[in-house]
XYZ file of C-alpha atoms in Angstrom:
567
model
C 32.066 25.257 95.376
C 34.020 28.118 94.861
C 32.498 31.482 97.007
C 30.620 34.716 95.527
C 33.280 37.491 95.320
C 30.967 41.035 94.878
C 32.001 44.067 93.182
C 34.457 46.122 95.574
C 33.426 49.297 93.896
C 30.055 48.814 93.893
C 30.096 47.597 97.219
C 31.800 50.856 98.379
C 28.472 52.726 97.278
C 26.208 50.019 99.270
C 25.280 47.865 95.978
C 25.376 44.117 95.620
C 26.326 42.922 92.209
C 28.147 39.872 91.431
C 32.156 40.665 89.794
C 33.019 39.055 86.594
C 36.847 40.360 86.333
C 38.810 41.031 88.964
C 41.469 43.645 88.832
C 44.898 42.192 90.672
C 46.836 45.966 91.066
C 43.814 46.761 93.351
C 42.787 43.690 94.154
C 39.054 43.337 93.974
C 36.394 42.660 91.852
C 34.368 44.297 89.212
C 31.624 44.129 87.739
C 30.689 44.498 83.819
C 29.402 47.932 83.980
C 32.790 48.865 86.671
C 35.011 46.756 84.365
C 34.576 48.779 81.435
C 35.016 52.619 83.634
C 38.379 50.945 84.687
C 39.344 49.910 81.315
C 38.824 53.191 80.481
C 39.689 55.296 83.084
C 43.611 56.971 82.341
C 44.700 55.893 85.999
C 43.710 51.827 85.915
C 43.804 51.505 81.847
C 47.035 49.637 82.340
C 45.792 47.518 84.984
C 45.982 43.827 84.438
C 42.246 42.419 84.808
C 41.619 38.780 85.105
C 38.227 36.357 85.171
C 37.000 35.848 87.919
C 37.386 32.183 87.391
C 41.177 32.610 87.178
C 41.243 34.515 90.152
C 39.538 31.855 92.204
C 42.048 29.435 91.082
C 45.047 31.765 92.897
C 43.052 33.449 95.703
C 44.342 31.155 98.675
C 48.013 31.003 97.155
C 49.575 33.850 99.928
C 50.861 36.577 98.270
C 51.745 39.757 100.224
C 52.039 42.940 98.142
C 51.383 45.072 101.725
C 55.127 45.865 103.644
C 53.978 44.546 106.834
C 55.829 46.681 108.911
C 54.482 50.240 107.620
C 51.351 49.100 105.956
C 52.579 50.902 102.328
C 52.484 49.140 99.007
C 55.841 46.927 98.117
C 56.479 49.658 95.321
C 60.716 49.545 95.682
C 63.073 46.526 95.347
C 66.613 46.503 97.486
C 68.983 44.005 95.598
C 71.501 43.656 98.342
C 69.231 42.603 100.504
C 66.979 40.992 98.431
C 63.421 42.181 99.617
C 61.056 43.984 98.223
C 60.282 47.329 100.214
C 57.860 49.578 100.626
C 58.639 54.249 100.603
C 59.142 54.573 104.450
C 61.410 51.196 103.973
C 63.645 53.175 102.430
C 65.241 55.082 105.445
C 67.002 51.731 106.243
C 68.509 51.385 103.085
C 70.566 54.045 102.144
C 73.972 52.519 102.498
C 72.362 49.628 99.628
C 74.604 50.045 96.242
C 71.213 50.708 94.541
C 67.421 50.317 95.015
C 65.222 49.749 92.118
C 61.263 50.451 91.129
C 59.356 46.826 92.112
C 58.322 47.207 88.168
C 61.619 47.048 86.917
C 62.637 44.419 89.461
C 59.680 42.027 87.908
C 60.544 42.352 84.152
C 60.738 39.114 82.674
C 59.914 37.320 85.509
C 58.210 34.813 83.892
C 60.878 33.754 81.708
C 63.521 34.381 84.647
C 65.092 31.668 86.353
C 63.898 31.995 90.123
C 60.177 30.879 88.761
C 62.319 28.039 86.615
C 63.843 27.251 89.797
C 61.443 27.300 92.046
C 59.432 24.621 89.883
C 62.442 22.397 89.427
C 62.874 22.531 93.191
C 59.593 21.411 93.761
C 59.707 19.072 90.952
C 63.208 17.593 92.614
C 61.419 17.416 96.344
C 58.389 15.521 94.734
C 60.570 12.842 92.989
C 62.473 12.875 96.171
C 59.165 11.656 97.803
C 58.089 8.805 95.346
C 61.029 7.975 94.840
C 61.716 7.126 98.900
C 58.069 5.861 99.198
C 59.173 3.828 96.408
C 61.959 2.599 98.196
C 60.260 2.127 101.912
C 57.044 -0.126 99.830
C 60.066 -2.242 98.663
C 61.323 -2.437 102.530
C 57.488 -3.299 103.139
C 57.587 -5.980 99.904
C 60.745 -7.860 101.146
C 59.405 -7.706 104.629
C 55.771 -9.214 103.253
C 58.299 -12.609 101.701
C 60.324 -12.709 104.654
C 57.207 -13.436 106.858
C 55.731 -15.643 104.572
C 59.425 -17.707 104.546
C 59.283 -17.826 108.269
C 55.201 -19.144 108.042
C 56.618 -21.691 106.014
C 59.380 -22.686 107.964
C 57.202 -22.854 111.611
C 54.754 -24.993 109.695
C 56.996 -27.382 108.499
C 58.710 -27.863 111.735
C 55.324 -27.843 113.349
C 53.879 -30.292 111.248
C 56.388 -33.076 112.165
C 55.399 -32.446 116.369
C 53.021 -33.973 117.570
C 50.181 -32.275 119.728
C 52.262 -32.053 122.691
C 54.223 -28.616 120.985
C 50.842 -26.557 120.750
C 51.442 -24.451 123.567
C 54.696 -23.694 122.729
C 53.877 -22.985 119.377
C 51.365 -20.948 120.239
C 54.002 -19.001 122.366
C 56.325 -18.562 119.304
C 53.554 -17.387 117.009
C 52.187 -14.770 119.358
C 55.867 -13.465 119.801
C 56.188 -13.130 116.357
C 53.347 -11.764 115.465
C 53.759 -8.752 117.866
C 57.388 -8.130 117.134
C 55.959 -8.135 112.757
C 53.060 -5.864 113.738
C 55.468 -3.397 115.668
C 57.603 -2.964 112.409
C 54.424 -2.998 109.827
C 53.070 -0.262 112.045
C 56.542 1.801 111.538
C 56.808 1.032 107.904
C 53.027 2.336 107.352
C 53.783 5.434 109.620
C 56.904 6.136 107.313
C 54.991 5.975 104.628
C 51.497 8.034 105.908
C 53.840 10.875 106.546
C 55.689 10.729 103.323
C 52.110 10.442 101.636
C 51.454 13.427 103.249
C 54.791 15.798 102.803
C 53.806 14.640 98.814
C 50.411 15.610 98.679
C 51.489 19.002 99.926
C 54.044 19.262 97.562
C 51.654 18.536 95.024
C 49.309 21.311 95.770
C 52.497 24.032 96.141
C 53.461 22.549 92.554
C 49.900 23.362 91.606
C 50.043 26.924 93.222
C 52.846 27.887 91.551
C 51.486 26.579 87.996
C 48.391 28.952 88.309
C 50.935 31.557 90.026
C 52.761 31.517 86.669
C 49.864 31.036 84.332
C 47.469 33.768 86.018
C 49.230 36.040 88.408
C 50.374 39.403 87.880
C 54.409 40.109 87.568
C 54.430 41.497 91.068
C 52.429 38.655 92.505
C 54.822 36.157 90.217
C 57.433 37.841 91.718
C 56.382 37.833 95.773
C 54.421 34.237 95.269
C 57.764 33.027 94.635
C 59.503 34.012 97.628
C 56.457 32.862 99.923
C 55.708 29.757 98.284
C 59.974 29.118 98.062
C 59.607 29.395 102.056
C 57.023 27.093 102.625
C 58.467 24.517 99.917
C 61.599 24.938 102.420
C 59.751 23.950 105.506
C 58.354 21.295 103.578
C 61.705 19.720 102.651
C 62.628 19.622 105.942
C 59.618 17.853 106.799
C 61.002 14.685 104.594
C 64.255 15.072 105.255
C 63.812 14.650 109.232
C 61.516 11.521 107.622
C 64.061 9.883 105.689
C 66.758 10.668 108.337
C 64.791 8.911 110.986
C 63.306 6.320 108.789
C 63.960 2.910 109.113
C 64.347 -0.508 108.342
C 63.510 -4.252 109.343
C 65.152 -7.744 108.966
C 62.994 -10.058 110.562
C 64.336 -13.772 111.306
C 63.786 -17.037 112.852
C 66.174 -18.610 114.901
C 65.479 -22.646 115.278
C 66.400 -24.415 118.345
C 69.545 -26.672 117.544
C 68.261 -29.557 119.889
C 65.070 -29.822 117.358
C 65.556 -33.669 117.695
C 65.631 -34.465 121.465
C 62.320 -31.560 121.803
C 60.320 -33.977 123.289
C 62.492 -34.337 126.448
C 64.306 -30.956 127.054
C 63.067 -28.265 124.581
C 60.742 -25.472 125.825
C 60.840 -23.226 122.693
C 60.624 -23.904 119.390
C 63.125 -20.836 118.598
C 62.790 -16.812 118.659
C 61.771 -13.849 116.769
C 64.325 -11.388 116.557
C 64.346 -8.083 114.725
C 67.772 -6.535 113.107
C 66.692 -2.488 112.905
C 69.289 -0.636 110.981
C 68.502 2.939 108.896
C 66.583 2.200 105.532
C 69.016 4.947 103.727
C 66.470 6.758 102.327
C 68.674 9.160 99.779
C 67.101 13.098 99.281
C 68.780 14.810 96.508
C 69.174 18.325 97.505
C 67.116 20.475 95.057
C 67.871 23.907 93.743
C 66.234 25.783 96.200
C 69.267 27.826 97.781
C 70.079 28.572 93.690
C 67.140 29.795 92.923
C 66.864 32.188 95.869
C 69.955 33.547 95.008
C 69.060 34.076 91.428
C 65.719 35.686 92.666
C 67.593 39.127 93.700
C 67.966 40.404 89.846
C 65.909 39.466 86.551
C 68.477 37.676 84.433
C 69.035 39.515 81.141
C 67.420 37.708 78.007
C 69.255 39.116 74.754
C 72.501 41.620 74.420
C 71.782 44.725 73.384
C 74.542 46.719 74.022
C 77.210 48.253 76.333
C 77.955 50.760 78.762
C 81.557 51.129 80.437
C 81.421 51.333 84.052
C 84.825 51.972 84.960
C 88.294 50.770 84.129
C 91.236 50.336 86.240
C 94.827 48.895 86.103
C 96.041 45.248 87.839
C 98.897 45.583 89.836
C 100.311 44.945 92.711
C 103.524 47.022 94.449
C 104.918 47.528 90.792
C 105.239 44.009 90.268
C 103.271 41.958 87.031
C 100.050 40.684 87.257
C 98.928 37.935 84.950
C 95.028 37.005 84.665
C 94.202 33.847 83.774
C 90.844 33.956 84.928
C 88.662 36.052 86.740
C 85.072 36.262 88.667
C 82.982 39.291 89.584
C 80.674 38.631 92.906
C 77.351 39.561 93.493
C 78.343 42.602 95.539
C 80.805 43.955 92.734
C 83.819 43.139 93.734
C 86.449 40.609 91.633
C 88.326 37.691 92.156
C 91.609 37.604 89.968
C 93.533 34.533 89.333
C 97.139 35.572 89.504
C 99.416 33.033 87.188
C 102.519 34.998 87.879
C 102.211 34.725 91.387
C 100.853 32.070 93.916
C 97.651 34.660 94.821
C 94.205 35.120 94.214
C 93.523 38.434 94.406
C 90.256 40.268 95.531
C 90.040 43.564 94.081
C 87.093 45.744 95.829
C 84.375 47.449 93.080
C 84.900 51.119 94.235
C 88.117 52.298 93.073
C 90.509 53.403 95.265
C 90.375 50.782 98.052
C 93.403 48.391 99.007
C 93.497 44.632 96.589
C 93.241 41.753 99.253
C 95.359 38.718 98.614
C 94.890 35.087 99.204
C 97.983 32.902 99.092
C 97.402 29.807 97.516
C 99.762 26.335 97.111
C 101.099 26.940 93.349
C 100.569 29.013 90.348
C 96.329 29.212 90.005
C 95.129 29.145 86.652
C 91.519 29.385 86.644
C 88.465 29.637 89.720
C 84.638 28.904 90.280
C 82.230 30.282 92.754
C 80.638 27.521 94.435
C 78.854 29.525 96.932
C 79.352 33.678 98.461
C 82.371 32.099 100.354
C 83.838 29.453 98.421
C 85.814 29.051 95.220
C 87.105 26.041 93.638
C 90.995 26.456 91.796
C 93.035 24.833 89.277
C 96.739 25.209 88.759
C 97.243 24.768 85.284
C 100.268 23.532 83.961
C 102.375 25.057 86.734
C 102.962 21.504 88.119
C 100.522 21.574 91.386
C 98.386 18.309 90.653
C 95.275 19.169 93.413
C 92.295 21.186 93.165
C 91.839 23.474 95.717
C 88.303 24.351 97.548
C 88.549 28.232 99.539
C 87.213 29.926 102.150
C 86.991 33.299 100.909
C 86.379 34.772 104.627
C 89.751 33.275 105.645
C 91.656 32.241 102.868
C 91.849 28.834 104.327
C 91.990 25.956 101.869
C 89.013 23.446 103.260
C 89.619 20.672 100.620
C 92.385 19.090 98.412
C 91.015 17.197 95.519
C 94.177 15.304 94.189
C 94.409 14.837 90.415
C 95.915 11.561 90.757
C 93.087 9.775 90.760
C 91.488 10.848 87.208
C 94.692 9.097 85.235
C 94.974 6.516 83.300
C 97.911 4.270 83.988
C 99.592 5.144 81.391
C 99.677 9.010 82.257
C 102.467 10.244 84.601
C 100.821 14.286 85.044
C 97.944 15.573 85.040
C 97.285 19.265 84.275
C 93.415 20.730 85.162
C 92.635 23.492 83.760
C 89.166 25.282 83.296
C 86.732 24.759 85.977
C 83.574 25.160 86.160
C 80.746 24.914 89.195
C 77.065 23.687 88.032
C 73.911 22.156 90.263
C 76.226 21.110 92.889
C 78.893 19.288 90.691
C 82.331 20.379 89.722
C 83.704 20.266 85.868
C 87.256 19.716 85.305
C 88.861 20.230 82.181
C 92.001 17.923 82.475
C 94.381 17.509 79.710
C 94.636 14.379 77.869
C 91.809 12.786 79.739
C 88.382 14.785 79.112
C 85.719 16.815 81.297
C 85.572 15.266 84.580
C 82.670 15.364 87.068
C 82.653 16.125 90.401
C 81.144 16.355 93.671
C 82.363 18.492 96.881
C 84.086 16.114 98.216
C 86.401 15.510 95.458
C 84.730 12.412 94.214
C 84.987 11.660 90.666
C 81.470 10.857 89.418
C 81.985 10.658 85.884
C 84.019 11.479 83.272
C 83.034 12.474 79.542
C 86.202 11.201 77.185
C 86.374 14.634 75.001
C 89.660 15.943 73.199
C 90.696 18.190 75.846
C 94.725 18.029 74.412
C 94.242 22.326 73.891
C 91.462 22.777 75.864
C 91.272 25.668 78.637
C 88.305 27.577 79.265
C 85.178 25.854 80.889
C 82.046 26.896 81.622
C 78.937 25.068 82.307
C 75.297 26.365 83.089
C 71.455 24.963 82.814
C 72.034 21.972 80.383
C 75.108 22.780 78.314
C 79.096 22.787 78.380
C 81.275 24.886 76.482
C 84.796 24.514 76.481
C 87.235 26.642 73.944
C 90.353 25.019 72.268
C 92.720 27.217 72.277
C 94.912 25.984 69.045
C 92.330 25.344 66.999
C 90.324 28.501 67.739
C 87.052 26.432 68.050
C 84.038 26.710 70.819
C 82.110 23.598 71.093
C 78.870 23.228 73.237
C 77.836 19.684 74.411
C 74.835 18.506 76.154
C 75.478 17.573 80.059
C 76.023 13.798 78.552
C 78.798 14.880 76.445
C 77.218 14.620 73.244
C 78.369 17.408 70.694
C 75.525 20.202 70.232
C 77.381 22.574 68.310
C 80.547 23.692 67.100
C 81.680 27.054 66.157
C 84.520 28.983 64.553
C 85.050 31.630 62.639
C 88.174 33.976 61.253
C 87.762 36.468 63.781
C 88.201 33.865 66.814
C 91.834 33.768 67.568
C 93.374 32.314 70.543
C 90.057 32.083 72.584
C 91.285 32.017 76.289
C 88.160 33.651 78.038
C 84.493 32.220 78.033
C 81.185 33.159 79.780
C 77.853 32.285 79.215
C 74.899 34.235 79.554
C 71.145 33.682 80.703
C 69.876 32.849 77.573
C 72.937 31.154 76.594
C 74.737 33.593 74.217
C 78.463 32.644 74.734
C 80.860 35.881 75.748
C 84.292 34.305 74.349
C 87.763 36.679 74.594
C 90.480 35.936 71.984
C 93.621 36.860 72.414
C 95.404 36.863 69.710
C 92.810 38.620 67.599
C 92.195 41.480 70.591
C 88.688 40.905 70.545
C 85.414 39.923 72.297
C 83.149 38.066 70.246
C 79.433 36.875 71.211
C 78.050 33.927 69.458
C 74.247 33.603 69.610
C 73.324 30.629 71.667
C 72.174 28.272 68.788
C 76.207 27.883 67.538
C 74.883 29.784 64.191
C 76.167 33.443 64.149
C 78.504 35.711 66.029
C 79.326 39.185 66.376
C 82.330 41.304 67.284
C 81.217 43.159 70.721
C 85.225 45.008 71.818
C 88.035 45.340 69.070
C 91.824 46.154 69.898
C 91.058 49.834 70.085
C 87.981 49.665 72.702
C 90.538 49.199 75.655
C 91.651 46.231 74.533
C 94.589 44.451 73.986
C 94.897 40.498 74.646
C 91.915 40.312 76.677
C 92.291 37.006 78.690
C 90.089 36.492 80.628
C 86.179 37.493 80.736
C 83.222 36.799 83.294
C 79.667 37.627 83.237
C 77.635 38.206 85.878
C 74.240 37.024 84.942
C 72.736 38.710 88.145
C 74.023 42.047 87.959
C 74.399 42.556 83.880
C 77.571 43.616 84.106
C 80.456 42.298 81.965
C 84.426 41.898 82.928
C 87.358 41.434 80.946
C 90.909 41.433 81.772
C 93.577 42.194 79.656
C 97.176 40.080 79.290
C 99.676 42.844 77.997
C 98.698 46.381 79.534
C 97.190 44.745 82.652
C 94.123 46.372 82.640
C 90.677 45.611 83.063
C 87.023 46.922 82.669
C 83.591 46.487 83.743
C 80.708 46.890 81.065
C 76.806 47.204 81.598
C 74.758 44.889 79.378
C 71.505 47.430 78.248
C-alpha cells in the first residue's frame, strides 16, 4: 500500500493535509487549495504538476537533480564531459568548448535516442536472460533423458543378476546419484541467479517506462544516466553468469567382463561426469551507444543553416582530394585523402597544424567505429583489404581481406562506401552487393543489391542508403535488403556524398550539379539546401554529425570545405 505523502507547503506552516498533485521542479506535494496558488502564482505557473498517483509510481526510481558535491541545483549541462553541473561546477569547466542551460540540454528528450537506447539495451539484456535460461532448462531437459537412459540401462543389466549383485548395485546407484545431484544442484543455481539478474531487469525496464511516461524532462534526462549505470552493473552480473556457467554429460560406463561377474567382477561400472562450458552467448546491447548519444539532444527536423567557418584543404602546396570525410565529437575532421595514401586529421580551431596518418593504398571512404577507431576502404585504387585504425597511433589493428566476399568467377574486388551500424560493418563492394560484417572481419551476410555504380553508404537505426552514382538515384532499404524507397530527381547529379540525419532526412552532395540536396526521410520530397554559389563547387563529400548539429562538406575542385550549424 502505497504511503501518505502530505502537503510540503502546508506542512511548512505546521498543517496536516493530504497532497493530491505533486509538483516535480520542487519536488513535493500539494494540496488542492496549494495546487491552485501554484498554478497561479507567475514564479511556479510553468511548473509541471503531476497526480499524486503518478508520482508514487516513480518515487523510488533514483533520480538526483542535487550536484552532490556543492549541494546547488543541476541547472548547467557540460557536453564534453557529459555531466550535468551545477553554478559553482562551473569553475572547473572553463577550458569545455561550450556549456549549455540543463533546459536546453533536455529538449526533446523524450523523442531522443539515449531514452530509445536505454530501453533497447534493457530490452537486449532481458532477451539475453531468457534466452540463456532458455538454453541452460534445455541443458537441464537433456540431462533429465540422459538419467532416465542410464535408469534403464542399470535395470536391465540388473534384472538379469541374480541377488548376489545387490550390494554392488547398491554401490553404483548411490555413486550415481550423488555425482547427478551435484550437477542438478549447479544447473538450478545457474538458473536461480539468472531468474534473479531477470527479475531485476524487469523492474529497471518498468522504471524507465514510468520514467518516460511520467517524469519531468530533467528527471527523463538524469533517470537515464542513473538507471543506464545500474542496468550496467546488472549486465555484468549475467555476463560473469554465463561466463562461468556450465554444462554436464553424464554417462555410464559398463564393465566389459559383464559375463564372467559372478566370479571376478566387483562393480557393475562407473558414473562419470564430462563438465565442459555450456556457451551461454550474451549479445552485447547498445548501452556504450546510447551513452554516447546521451551528451547532445539529436536534432528532429532541418530548419536551417548557419556557417561556422570555412577553410581550405591542403597540404605543403600539394592537391588534396576528398573522397570522404567525418567530423568527431570534439570538432575536429577526418579527411580521406584519394590523391595520397593519408588520412588526414584536420583540428576544429583554425590555425593549428593537419595531422597525417599513412595508410597502405589510396583510401576512398572511412567509418567511426568508436572515439579511436575508423574502418577504411580503398576504392578502386587496387588495395583489396579493409583496414581497421587506431586513431591514437595510426596503427592499423586489423586487415579484413576482400578476397573472401567473391564469387569464383570474379578476379577483383573494389569496396567502396562503408558504413559502421550496432556493431556490424557495411561494405559496399562492386559487383557483389552490401556485405555484412563483424570486427573481426567476418562476413555475416551479404544482401545481393546492384552495387555496379554504387559508392556512398550509410546506414543508421533500421535503414540503408546507398547512392548510384550513374544513375543519380538514392535508394533506402530495410536492414534485410528489401527496397523501401527510391528517389531521384533532376536536380541530383552525380551524388557522391551521403549522410543521414536523426530523424532520417538524407543530406546527399552531387557533384556534378554543385549542390546539396535534403530529401525528407519518407523518399517523397526534396529540397535544394547549398547551390554552386553558396561556397560550393563539386562538393564531394558531406558528413553530419547528429550529436553536435553541425554539417560538413568538402569540395572536389577548389579544395575547400565548410562547417554549417543545423538551427
Amino acid at each position: 500500500m502505497s504511503s501518505t505523502i502530505f502537503c510540503g507547503i502546508c506542512h511548512y506552516a505546521d498543517t496536516i493535509k493530504d497532497a493530491r498533485q505533486w509538483c516535480t521542479n520542487c519536488e513535493e506535494g500539494l494540496c488542492e487549495d496549494c495546487e491552485k496558488i501554484h498554478r497561479s502564482t507567475k514564479n511556479t505557473r510553468t511548473h509541471k504538476i503531476i497526480s499524486i498517483d503518478d508520482y508514487q509510481e516513480i518515487k523510488d526510481v533514483l533520480v538526483s537533480q542535487v550536484c552532490e558535491q556543492h549541494g546547488k541545483s543541476y541547472d548547467l549541462y557540460c557536453p564534453t564531459h557529459d555531466n550535468a553541473i551545477c553554478i559553482v561546477c562551473i569553475d572547473q569547466h572553463k577550458s569545455c568548448s561550450q556549456v549549455i542551460p540543463l533546459t536546453e540540454a533536455v529538449v526533446n528528450i523524450k523523442e531522443s535516442s539515449a531514452l530509445t537506447d536505454l530501453e533497447d539495451t534493457i530490452n537486449g539484456a532481458l532477451h539475453n536472460s531468457k534466452q540463456n535460461i532458455k538454453g541452460i532448462k534445455a541443458f537441464a531437459e537433456a540431462f533429465d533423458k540422459q538419467e532416465e537412459n542410464i535408469k534403464k540401462c542399470i535395470k536391465e543389466v540388473r534384472e538379469k543378476l541374480n541377488k548376489r549383485l545387490d550390494d554392488i548395485e547398491q554401490k553404483l546407484t548411490k555413486d550415481f546419484s550423488t555425482k547427478s545431484e551435484c550437477c542438478k544442484t549447479a544447473y538450478e543455481e545457474t538458473i536461480k541467479q539468472l531468474i534473479l539478474a531477470d527479475d531485476k531487469l524487469e523492474k529497471l525496464k518498468k522504471e524507465v517506462e514510468n520514467l518516460k511516461k511520467i517524469a519531468s524532462d530533467e528527471q527523463i534526462f538524469l533517470g537515464t544516466r542513473d538507471i543506464g549505470n545500474v542496468v550496467e552493473k546488472e549486465i555484468k552480473t549475467i555476463k560473469t553468469i554465463c561466463d562461468v556457467g556450465k554444462s554436464y554429460e553424464i554417462d555410464l560406463a559398463l564393465d566389459d567382463k559383464i559375463s564372467s561377474f559372478l566370479n571376478n567382477v566387483r562393480q557393475l561400472g562407473s558414473i562419470s561426469i564430462q563438465e565442459d562450458s555450456a556457451n551461454l552467448q550474451y549479445e552485447e546491447p547498445k548501452l556504450n551507444q546510447a551513452q554516447t548519444q546521451i551528451s547532445l539532444p539529436l536534432v528532429n527536423v532541418v530548419q536551417e543553416f548557419q556557417l561556422k567557418h570555412k577553410f581550405r584543404l591542403e597540404k605543403a602546396n600539394f592537391k588534396m582530394t576528398v573522397t570522404g570525410c567525418i567530423m568527431l565529437q570534439n570538432g575536429n575532421m577526418l579527411i580521406a585523402d584519394h590523391w595520397d595514401k593519408n588520412i588526414v586529421l584536420i583540428p576544429y580551431e583554425c590555425g593549428k597544424n593537419y595531422k597525417y596518418i599513412q595508410v597502405r593504398g589510396y583510401p576512398y571512404d572511412l567509418t567511426m567505429i568508436d572515439p579511436d577507431h575508423i574502418a577504411i576502404t580503398y576504392g578502386g585504387s587496387g588495395t583489396y583489404t579493409l583496414d581497421i585504425i587506431k586513431l591514437s597511433t595510426g596503427v592499423v589493428e586489423k586487415e579484413i581481406p576482400t578476397k573472401q566476399f567473391a564469387k569464383l568467377f570474379f578476379v577483383t574486388l573494389r569496396c567502396f562506401g562503408i558504413s559502421y551500424w550496432d556493431y556490424k560493418l557495411y561494405v559496399m563492394v562492386e559487383r557483389v552487393g552490401i556485405v555484412v560484417l563483424d570486427t573481426s572481419g567476418l562476413a555475416l551476410k551479404t544482401l545481393p543489391i546492384d552495387t555496379e555504380n554504387g559508392r556512398k553508404l550509410v546506414v543508421f537505426k533500421d535503414r540503408i542508403y546507398y547512392t548510384n552514382r550513374k544513375k543519380n538515384i538514392i535508394h533506402c532499404l530495410d536492414l534485410a535488403g528489401q527496397e523501401m524507397w527510391v528517389y531521384q530527381d533532376k536536380s541530383i547529379v552525380e551524388p557522391c556524398g551521403l549522410a543521414v540525419a536523426s530523424n532520417l532526412d538524407v543530406f546527399v552532395s552531387c557533384s556534378k550539379s554543385s549542390n546539396v540536396i535534403l530529401i525528407t526521410c519518407d523518399g517523397n520530397d526534396s529540397t535544394v539546401l547549398f547551390r554552386k554559389g553558396d561556397n560550393l563547387v563539386k562538393p564531394k563529400a558531406i558528413h553530419f554529425n547528429r550529436e553536435r548539429r553541425e554539417l560538413l562538406i568538402c569540395n572536389e575542385s577548389n579544395q575547400h570545405a565548410a562547417v554549417y550549424k543545423v538551427i
